[in-house]
Coordinates of C-alpha atoms in Angstrom, one line a residue:
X1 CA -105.9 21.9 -17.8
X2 CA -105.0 20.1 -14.6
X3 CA -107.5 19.8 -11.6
X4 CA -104.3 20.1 -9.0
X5 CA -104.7 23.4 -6.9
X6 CA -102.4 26.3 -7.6
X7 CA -101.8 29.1 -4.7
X8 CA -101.5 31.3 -7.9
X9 CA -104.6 33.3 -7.6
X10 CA -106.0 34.1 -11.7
X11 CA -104.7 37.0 -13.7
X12 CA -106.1 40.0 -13.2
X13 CA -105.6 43.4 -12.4
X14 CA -107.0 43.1 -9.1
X15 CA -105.5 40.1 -8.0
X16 CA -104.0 40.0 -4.7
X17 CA -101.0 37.9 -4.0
X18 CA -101.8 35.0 -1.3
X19 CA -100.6 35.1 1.9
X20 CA -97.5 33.8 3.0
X21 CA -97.3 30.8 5.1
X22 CA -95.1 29.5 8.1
X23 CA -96.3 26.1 7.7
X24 CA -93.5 23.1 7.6
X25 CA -94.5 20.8 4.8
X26 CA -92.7 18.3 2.7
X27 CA -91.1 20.8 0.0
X28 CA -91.6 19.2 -3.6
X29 CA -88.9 22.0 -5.2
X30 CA -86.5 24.1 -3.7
X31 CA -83.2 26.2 -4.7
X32 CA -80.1 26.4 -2.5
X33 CA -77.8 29.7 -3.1
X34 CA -74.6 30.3 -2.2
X35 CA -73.8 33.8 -0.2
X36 CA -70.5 35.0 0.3
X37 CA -72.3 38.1 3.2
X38 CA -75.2 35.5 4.6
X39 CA -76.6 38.5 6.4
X40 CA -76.5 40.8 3.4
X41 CA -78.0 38.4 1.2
X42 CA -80.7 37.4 3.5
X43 CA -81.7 41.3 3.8
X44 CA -81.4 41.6 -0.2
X45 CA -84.6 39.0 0.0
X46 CA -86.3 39.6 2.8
X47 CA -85.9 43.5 3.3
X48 CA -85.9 44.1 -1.1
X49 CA -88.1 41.4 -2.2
X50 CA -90.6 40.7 0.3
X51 CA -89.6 37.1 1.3
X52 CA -89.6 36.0 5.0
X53 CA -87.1 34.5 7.3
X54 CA -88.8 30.8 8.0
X55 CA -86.0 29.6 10.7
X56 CA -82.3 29.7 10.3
X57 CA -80.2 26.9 11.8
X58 CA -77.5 27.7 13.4
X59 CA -73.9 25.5 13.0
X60 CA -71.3 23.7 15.5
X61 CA -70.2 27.5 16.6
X62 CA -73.3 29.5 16.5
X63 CA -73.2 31.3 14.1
X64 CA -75.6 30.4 11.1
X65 CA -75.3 27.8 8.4
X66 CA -78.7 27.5 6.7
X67 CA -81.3 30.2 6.6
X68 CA -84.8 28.4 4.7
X69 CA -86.4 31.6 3.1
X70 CA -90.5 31.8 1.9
X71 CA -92.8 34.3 0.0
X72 CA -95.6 32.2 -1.2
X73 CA -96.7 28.5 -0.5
X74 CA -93.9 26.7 -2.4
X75 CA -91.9 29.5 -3.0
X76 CA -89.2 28.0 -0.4
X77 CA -85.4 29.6 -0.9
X78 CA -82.5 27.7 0.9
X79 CA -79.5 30.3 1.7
X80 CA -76.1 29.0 3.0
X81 CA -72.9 30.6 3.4
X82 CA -70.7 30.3 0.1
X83 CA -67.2 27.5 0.9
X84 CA -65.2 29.7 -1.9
X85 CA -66.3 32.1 -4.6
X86 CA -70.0 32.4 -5.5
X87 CA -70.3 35.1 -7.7
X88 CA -71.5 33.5 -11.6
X89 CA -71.2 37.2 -12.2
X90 CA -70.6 40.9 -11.6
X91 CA -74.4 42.0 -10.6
X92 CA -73.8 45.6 -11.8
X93 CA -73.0 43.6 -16.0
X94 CA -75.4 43.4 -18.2
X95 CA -77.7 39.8 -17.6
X96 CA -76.6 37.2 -20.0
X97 CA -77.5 33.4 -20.1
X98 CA -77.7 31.3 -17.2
X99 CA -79.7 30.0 -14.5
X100 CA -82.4 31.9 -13.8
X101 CA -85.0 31.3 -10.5
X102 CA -89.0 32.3 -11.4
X103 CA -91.3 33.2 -8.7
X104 CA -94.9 33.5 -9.9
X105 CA -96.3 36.7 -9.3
X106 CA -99.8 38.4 -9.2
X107 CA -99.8 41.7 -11.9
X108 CA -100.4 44.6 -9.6
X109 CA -97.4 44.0 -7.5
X110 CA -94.7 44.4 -9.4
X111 CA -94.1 48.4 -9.5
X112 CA -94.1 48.3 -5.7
X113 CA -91.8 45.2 -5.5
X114 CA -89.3 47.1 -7.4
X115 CA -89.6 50.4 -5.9
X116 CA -89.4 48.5 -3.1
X117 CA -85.8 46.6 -4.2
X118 CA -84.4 49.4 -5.2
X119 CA -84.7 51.3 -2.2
X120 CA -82.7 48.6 -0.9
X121 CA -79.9 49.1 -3.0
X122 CA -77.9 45.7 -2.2
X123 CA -78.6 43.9 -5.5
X124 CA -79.5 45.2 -9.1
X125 CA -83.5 45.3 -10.3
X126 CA -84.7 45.3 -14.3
X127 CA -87.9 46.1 -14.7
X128 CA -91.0 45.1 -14.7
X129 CA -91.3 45.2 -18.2
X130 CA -93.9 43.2 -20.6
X131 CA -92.6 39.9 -22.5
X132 CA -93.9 38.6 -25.5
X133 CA -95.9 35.7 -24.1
X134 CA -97.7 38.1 -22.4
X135 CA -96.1 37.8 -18.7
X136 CA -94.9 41.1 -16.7
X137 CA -91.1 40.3 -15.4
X138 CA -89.5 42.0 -12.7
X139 CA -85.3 40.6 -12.7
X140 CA -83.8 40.7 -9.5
X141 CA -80.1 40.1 -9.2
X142 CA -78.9 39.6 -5.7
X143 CA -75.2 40.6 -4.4
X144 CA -73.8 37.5 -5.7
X145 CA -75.1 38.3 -9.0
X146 CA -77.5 35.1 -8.9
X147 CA -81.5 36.1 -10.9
X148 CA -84.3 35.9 -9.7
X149 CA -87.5 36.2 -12.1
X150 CA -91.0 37.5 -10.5
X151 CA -93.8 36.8 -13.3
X152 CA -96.9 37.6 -13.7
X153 CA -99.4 36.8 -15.8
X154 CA -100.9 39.6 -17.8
X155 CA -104.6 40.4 -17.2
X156 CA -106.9 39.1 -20.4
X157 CA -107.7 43.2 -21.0
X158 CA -104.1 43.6 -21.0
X159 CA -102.3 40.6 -22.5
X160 CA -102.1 39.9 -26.7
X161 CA -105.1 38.7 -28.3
X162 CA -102.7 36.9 -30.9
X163 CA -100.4 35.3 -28.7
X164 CA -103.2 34.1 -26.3
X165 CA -105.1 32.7 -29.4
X166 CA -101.8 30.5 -30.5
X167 CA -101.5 29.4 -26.6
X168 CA -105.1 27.9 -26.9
X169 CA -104.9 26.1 -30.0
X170 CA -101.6 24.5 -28.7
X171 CA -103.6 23.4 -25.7
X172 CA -106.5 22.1 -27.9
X173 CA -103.7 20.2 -29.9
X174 CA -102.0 18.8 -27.0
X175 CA -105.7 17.8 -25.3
X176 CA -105.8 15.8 -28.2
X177 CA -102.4 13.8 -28.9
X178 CA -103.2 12.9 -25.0
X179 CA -106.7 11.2 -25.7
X180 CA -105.1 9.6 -29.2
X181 CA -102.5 8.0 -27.0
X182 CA -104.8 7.3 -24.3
X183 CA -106.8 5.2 -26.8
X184 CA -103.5 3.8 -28.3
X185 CA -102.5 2.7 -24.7
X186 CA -106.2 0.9 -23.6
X187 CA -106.4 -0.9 -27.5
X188 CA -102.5 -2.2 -27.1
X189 CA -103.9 -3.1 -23.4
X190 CA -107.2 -4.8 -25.0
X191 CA -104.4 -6.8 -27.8
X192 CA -102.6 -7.6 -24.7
X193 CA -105.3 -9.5 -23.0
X194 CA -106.8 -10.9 -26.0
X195 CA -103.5 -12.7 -26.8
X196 CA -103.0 -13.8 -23.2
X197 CA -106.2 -15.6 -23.3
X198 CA -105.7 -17.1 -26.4
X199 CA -102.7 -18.3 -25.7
X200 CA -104.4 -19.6 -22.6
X201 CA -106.8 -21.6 -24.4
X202 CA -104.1 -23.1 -26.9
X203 CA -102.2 -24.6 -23.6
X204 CA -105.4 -26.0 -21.9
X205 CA -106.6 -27.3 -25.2
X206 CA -103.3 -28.8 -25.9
X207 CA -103.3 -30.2 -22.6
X208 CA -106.6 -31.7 -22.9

């Protein structure tokens, strides 16, 4: 496993979602929707999914032109109005394939999220329900039909014994293959340097 930090806080069914933060930082990932009702979709996520309003710029006549969206450190949602038609589809049609957004989640959040959306009633909400990799999914779809995916993690005690058995030999197999080319990588750099100084020592004895 990597040593970077992760504002995801562990699975469990405790596990409290981290707070959400106004700083400004250097945004390594972001997504940029198009909304034909700016207002209405900013309320969709705010109001029915818990994000916050960071700052909205305002354009040449006032009225805005970028509103910069948050819910957890790195969660960062840019919303703009839409130049001509930004519907991929009709939000009340069944989901099909296409590009989907995923917000990590914490577990015991999920029920209220939704209650939560749709008491809103400006997009459409599926879910949560359990997935096979043992993740709880909560699909969002907002006015212009565009997903959103909060998922959590299932807690050990709840998740499958199987499926979380098959996820830790893959890891184990995938630890290994790195340290095989690791050694692969330092004995083609020990070749390397071994054939430099050889060929080193063939010029100076030639010279000589």
């Amino acid at each position: 496993m990597t040593e970077t930090p992760s504002p995801v806080p562990a699975p469990a069914v405790g596990a409290q979602a981290p707070p959400i933060s106004r700083a400004i930082y250097g945004m390594p990932m972001f997504a940029t929707l198009q909304a034909r009702d700016l207002a209405a979709t900013v309320s969709w996520y705010t109001d029915g999914l818990g994000f916050i309003n960071l700052f909205t710029m305002p354009g040449p006549d006032g009225a805005p032109l970028l509103v910069h969206l948050r819910r957890w450190q790195f969660q960062d949602l840019l919303v703009r109005p839409a130049r001509g038609p930004a519907t991929p589809r009709d939000r009340a049609a069944t989901p099909v394939a296409g590009c989907q957004l995923s917000f990590a989640a914490v577990y015991g959040e999920l029920d209220a999220l939704a209650e939560r959306a749709r008491a809103h009633a400006a997009g459409r909400v599926d879910g949560p329900a359990d997935t096979p990799w043992n993740t709880r999914d909560l699909t969002a779809t907002d006015p212009d039909g565009q997903v959103v995916v909060f998922t959590a993690a299932r807690p050990p005690e709840l998740a499958d014994p199987a499926f979380t058995d098959r996820m830790r030999r893959a890891q184990a197999d995938t630890t290994r293959a790195s340290r095989h080319t690791g050694q692969v990588g330092r004995g083609w750099q020990l070749s390397r340097k071994r054939r430099q100084r050889l060929h080193q020592e063939h010029l100076a004895g030639a010279a000589s």
